Tab-separated table of C-alpha atoms in Angstrom:
chain	number	residue	atom	x	y	z
A	553	GLN	CA	-36.800	-6.777	3.379
A	554	LYS	CA	-33.142	-6.893	2.396
A	555	GLU	CA	-31.795	-3.936	0.460
A	556	VAL	CA	-30.513	-6.072	-2.429
A	557	GLU	CA	-31.743	-9.618	-2.923
A	558	GLN	CA	-30.351	-12.349	-5.127
A	559	ASN	CA	-30.882	-16.074	-5.370
A	560	SER	CA	-27.690	-17.601	-3.981
A	561	GLY	CA	-27.764	-20.518	-6.437
A	562	PRO	CA	-25.857	-22.408	-7.590
A	563	LEU	CA	-27.178	-21.795	-11.073
A	564	SER	CA	-25.938	-24.448	-13.482
A	565	VAL	CA	-25.962	-23.596	-17.196
A	566	PRO	CA	-24.601	-25.669	-20.116
A	567	GLU	CA	-21.682	-24.226	-22.040
A	568	GLY	CA	-22.897	-22.099	-24.941
A	569	ALA	CA	-26.308	-21.386	-23.371
A	570	ILE	CA	-27.613	-18.112	-21.938
A	571	ALA	CA	-27.186	-17.560	-18.205
A	572	SER	CA	-29.780	-15.309	-16.584
A	573	LEU	CA	-29.078	-13.739	-13.209
A	574	ASN	CA	-31.647	-11.710	-11.301
A	575	CYS	CA	-31.686	-9.143	-8.532
A	576	THR	CA	-34.320	-7.057	-6.751
A	577	TYR	CA	-33.763	-3.971	-4.621
A	578	SER	CA	-35.818	-2.228	-1.979
A	579	ASP	CA	-35.009	1.493	-2.335
A	580	ARG	CA	-37.189	2.927	-5.069
A	581	GLY	CA	-34.975	6.027	-5.128
A	582	SER	CA	-31.855	4.135	-6.240
A	583	GLN	CA	-30.512	5.382	-9.556
A	584	SER	CA	-27.376	3.338	-10.241
A	585	PHE	CA	-26.995	-0.405	-10.543
A	586	PHE	CA	-24.002	-2.660	-11.023
A	587	TRP	CA	-22.928	-6.213	-11.618
A	588	TYR	CA	-19.636	-7.421	-10.196
A	589	ARG	CA	-18.014	-10.789	-10.859
A	590	GLN	CA	-16.054	-12.527	-8.114
A	591	TYR	CA	-14.003	-15.620	-8.809
A	592	SER	CA	-13.398	-17.958	-5.882
A	593	GLY	CA	-10.676	-16.567	-3.640
A	594	LYS	CA	-10.499	-13.301	-5.573
A	595	SER	CA	-11.941	-9.828	-5.131
A	596	PRO	CA	-14.972	-8.449	-7.013
A	597	GLU	CA	-14.502	-6.742	-10.372
A	598	LEU	CA	-17.024	-4.492	-12.080
A	599	ILE	CA	-18.424	-5.933	-15.303
A	600	MET	CA	-21.543	-3.839	-15.988
A	601	SER	CA	-23.239	-0.676	-14.823
A	602	ILE	CA	-26.717	0.519	-15.797
A	603	TYR	CA	-28.566	3.719	-14.980
A	604	SER	CA	-31.621	3.841	-17.252
A	605	ASN	CA	-34.565	1.540	-17.792
A	606	GLY	CA	-34.023	-0.954	-20.583
A	607	ASP	CA	-31.107	-2.991	-21.824
A	608	LYS	CA	-27.382	-2.250	-21.974
A	609	GLU	CA	-25.126	-4.572	-23.937
A	610	ASP	CA	-21.367	-5.063	-23.641
A	611	GLY	CA	-19.992	-7.993	-25.582
A	612	ARG	CA	-21.600	-11.199	-24.313
A	613	PHE	CA	-23.143	-9.365	-21.330
A	614	THR	CA	-26.506	-7.596	-21.247
A	615	ALA	CA	-27.774	-5.765	-18.185
A	616	GLN	CA	-31.496	-5.086	-17.900
A	617	LEU	CA	-33.155	-2.579	-15.574
A	618	ASN	CA	-36.813	-2.150	-14.679
A	619	LYS	CA	-37.151	0.584	-12.065
A	620	ALA	CA	-40.925	0.215	-11.786
A	621	SER	CA	-40.475	-3.414	-10.733
A	622	GLN	CA	-37.225	-2.655	-8.848
A	623	TYR	CA	-35.566	-5.423	-10.801
A	624	VAL	CA	-32.126	-5.785	-12.380
A	625	SER	CA	-30.856	-8.699	-14.397
A	626	LEU	CA	-27.710	-9.838	-16.161
A	627	LEU	CA	-27.703	-12.069	-19.208
A	628	ILE	CA	-24.561	-13.853	-20.308
A	629	ARG	CA	-24.726	-15.173	-23.862
A	630	ASP	CA	-22.649	-18.095	-25.177
A	631	SER	CA	-21.643	-19.014	-21.600
A	632	GLN	CA	-18.082	-20.223	-21.186
A	633	PRO	CA	-16.509	-22.258	-18.359
A	634	SER	CA	-14.513	-19.114	-17.508
A	635	ASP	CA	-17.829	-17.424	-16.621
A	636	SER	CA	-18.144	-19.728	-13.594
A	637	ALA	CA	-18.022	-17.321	-10.667
A	638	THR	CA	-20.221	-15.528	-8.141
A	639	TYR	CA	-22.098	-12.566	-9.585
A	640	LEU	CA	-22.844	-9.726	-7.187
A	641	CYS	CA	-25.616	-7.235	-7.812
A	642	ALA	CA	-24.939	-3.805	-6.301
A	643	VAL	CA	-27.044	-0.694	-5.896
A	644	ASN	CA	-26.165	2.894	-5.016
A	645	LYS	CA	-28.333	3.645	-1.977
A	646	ASP	CA	-27.846	7.082	-0.434
A	647	ASP	CA	-24.356	7.299	-1.961
A	648	LYS	CA	-23.319	3.914	-0.538
A	649	ILE	CA	-22.727	0.945	-2.828
A	650	ILE	CA	-24.719	-1.920	-1.303
A	651	PHE	CA	-24.187	-5.487	-2.467
A	652	GLY	CA	-26.418	-8.523	-2.575
A	653	LYS	CA	-25.243	-11.937	-1.371
A	654	GLY	CA	-24.363	-12.978	-4.892
A	655	THR	CA	-25.425	-15.810	-7.187
A	656	ARG	CA	-23.006	-18.660	-7.824
A	657	LEU	CA	-22.939	-19.534	-11.521
A	658	HIS	CA	-21.548	-22.837	-12.735
A	659	ILE	CA	-21.069	-23.382	-16.460
A	660	LEU	CA	-21.194	-27.062	-17.355
A	661	PRO	CA	-18.641	-28.064	-20.067
B	876	ASP	CA	-0.077	1.562	-12.926
B	877	ALA	CA	-0.495	-0.087	-9.526
B	878	GLY	CA	-3.977	-1.132	-8.618
B	879	VAL	CA	-5.393	-1.188	-5.110
B	880	THR	CA	-2.986	-2.805	-2.690
B	881	GLN	CA	-3.844	-4.162	0.738
B	882	SER	CA	-1.708	-5.480	3.537
B	883	PRO	CA	-1.353	-7.880	5.130
B	884	THR	CA	-2.939	-10.627	3.024
B	885	HIS	CA	-3.641	-12.862	6.004
B	886	LEU	CA	-3.847	-12.199	9.708
B	887	ILE	CA	-4.598	-14.350	12.745
B	888	LYS	CA	-5.649	-12.687	15.996
B	889	THR	CA	-7.279	-13.759	19.237
B	890	ARG	CA	-10.455	-12.432	20.784
B	891	GLY	CA	-10.079	-9.069	22.434
B	892	GLN	CA	-7.054	-8.022	20.412
B	893	GLN	CA	-6.874	-5.058	18.087
B	894	VAL	CA	-5.977	-5.111	14.397
B	895	THR	CA	-4.982	-2.564	11.753
B	896	LEU	CA	-5.426	-3.210	8.045
B	897	ARG	CA	-3.898	-1.027	5.362
B	898	CYS	CA	-4.895	0.019	1.859
B	899	SER	CA	-3.268	2.036	-0.898
B	900	PRO	CA	-5.734	3.196	-3.550
B	901	LYS	CA	-5.322	2.968	-7.281
B	902	SER	CA	-3.244	5.805	-8.681
B	903	GLY	CA	-5.406	8.881	-9.264
B	904	HIS	CA	-8.182	7.790	-6.894
B	905	ASP	CA	-9.140	9.937	-3.911
B	906	THR	CA	-11.806	7.878	-2.147
B	907	VAL	CA	-11.443	4.653	-0.163
B	908	SER	CA	-14.283	2.382	0.939
B	909	TRP	CA	-13.970	-0.613	3.242
B	910	TYR	CA	-16.118	-3.731	3.080
B	911	GLN	CA	-16.416	-6.874	5.194
B	912	GLN	CA	-17.179	-10.095	3.352
B	913	ALA	CA	-18.072	-13.170	5.398
B	914	LEU	CA	-17.862	-16.577	3.739
B	915	GLY	CA	-20.710	-17.089	1.297
B	916	GLN	CA	-21.981	-13.522	1.706
B	917	GLY	CA	-21.741	-10.363	-0.315
B	918	PRO	CA	-19.492	-7.484	0.763
B	919	GLN	CA	-20.986	-5.365	3.569
B	920	PHE	CA	-20.235	-1.652	3.567
B	921	ILE	CA	-18.260	-0.496	6.615
B	922	PHE	CA	-17.355	3.109	5.764
B	923	GLN	CA	-15.926	5.428	3.145
B	924	TYR	CA	-13.187	8.052	3.438
B	925	TYR	CA	-12.628	11.147	1.347
B	926	GLU	CA	-10.366	14.118	2.102
B	927	GLU	CA	-9.275	12.395	5.312
B	928	GLU	CA	-12.849	12.412	6.647
B	929	GLU	CA	-15.357	9.592	7.122
B	930	ARG	CA	-17.934	10.428	4.496
B	931	GLN	CA	-20.370	7.518	4.857
B	932	ARG	CA	-20.792	4.718	7.373
B	933	GLY	CA	-22.638	1.413	7.316
B	934	ASN	CA	-24.150	-0.490	10.240
B	935	PHE	CA	-20.958	-1.381	12.051
B	936	PRO	CA	-20.187	-0.712	15.720
B	937	ASP	CA	-17.730	1.910	16.904
B	938	ARG	CA	-15.130	-0.847	17.357
B	939	PHE	CA	-14.559	-0.339	13.642
B	940	SER	CA	-12.724	2.881	12.912
B	941	GLY	CA	-10.633	4.205	10.101
B	942	HIS	CA	-8.322	6.849	8.861
B	943	GLN	CA	-7.275	8.335	5.569
B	944	PHE	CA	-3.889	9.944	5.076
B	945	PRO	CA	-2.946	12.910	2.860
B	946	ASN	CA	-1.628	10.500	0.204
B	947	TYR	CA	-5.148	8.930	0.103
B	948	SER	CA	-4.045	5.647	1.668
B	949	SER	CA	-6.264	4.336	4.422
B	950	GLU	CA	-6.314	2.171	7.519
B	951	LEU	CA	-9.102	0.131	9.060
B	952	ASN	CA	-8.846	-0.495	12.790
B	953	VAL	CA	-10.904	-3.027	14.685
B	954	ASN	CA	-10.781	-3.070	18.489
B	955	ALA	CA	-11.860	-5.773	20.939
B	956	LEU	CA	-12.004	-8.436	18.244
B	957	LEU	CA	-14.853	-10.932	18.307
B	958	LEU	CA	-14.988	-14.362	16.680
B	959	GLY	CA	-17.631	-12.943	14.347
B	960	ASP	CA	-15.145	-10.431	12.963
B	961	SER	CA	-13.461	-13.254	11.051
B	962	ALA	CA	-13.923	-12.348	7.405
B	963	LEU	CA	-12.294	-11.030	4.254
B	964	TYR	CA	-11.814	-7.286	4.504
B	965	LEU	CA	-11.882	-5.556	1.159
B	966	CYS	CA	-10.691	-2.092	0.330
B	967	ALA	CA	-12.102	-0.388	-2.744
B	968	SER	CA	-10.914	2.857	-4.260
B	969	SER	CA	-12.680	5.269	-6.559
B	970	LEU	CA	-12.790	8.859	-7.709
B	971	LEU	CA	-15.440	10.795	-5.827
B	972	SER	CA	-16.682	12.169	-9.137
B	973	THR	CA	-17.243	8.584	-10.319
B	974	ASN	CA	-17.861	7.231	-6.837
B	975	GLU	CA	-19.801	4.274	-8.034
B	976	LYS	CA	-17.046	2.566	-10.010
B	977	LEU	CA	-15.204	0.687	-7.304
B	978	PHE	CA	-11.837	-0.990	-7.825
B	979	PHE	CA	-11.137	-3.627	-5.202
B	980	GLY	CA	-7.900	-4.779	-3.639
B	981	SER	CA	-7.231	-8.453	-3.093
B	982	GLY	CA	-8.328	-8.222	0.513
B	983	THR	CA	-7.067	-9.146	3.959
B	984	GLN	CA	-8.280	-12.461	5.371
B	985	LEU	CA	-8.720	-11.991	9.119
B	986	SER	CA	-9.153	-14.996	11.382
B	987	VAL	CA	-10.087	-14.414	15.023
B	988	LEU	CA	-9.485	-17.387	17.315
């Protein structure tokens, strides 16, 4: 089982709709979880971090964490073409930040 | 305030050669992590340096080595290059106290022919 798993996509979402990105992780002891956005040809940038079960909102982004199910998700409301990118889920495992393969998101104008 | 800077941006080497990549962390950061990102994959953790010591290491062979200098800048060295080493090499800096918030440089694209 991979340490951090994501569907590679592409996930196509109409402009203005909600994009839902999912991630599962294998280490039940992990305590910190992150979403990074990576535009094509660019480096990753941190957009959300979450440490407790439940939801965390920041503008159009909501991160959701369910430690019992070892599941993290990212919701993007009112999706814009500028949201088209690869979204990387990352987990702190034994003090190392481990990334998933990423999900490619395409917002359809 | 300068962010994380990496050099060079692109590099072409042949199999068996050695390469050195360089990274200057964001001002105020004391920790440098290196990642390898193959095309279509997520970044893979190589190692992390703090106080000039390798603090953590991922599943990479000993051909991959590094160094951190007193000014917190870092180098990644790869010996005996293989075709499979072709990838984007990303440097990320952070404060150890907030280790998890990584700031990435723009990367070095290494091509091994």
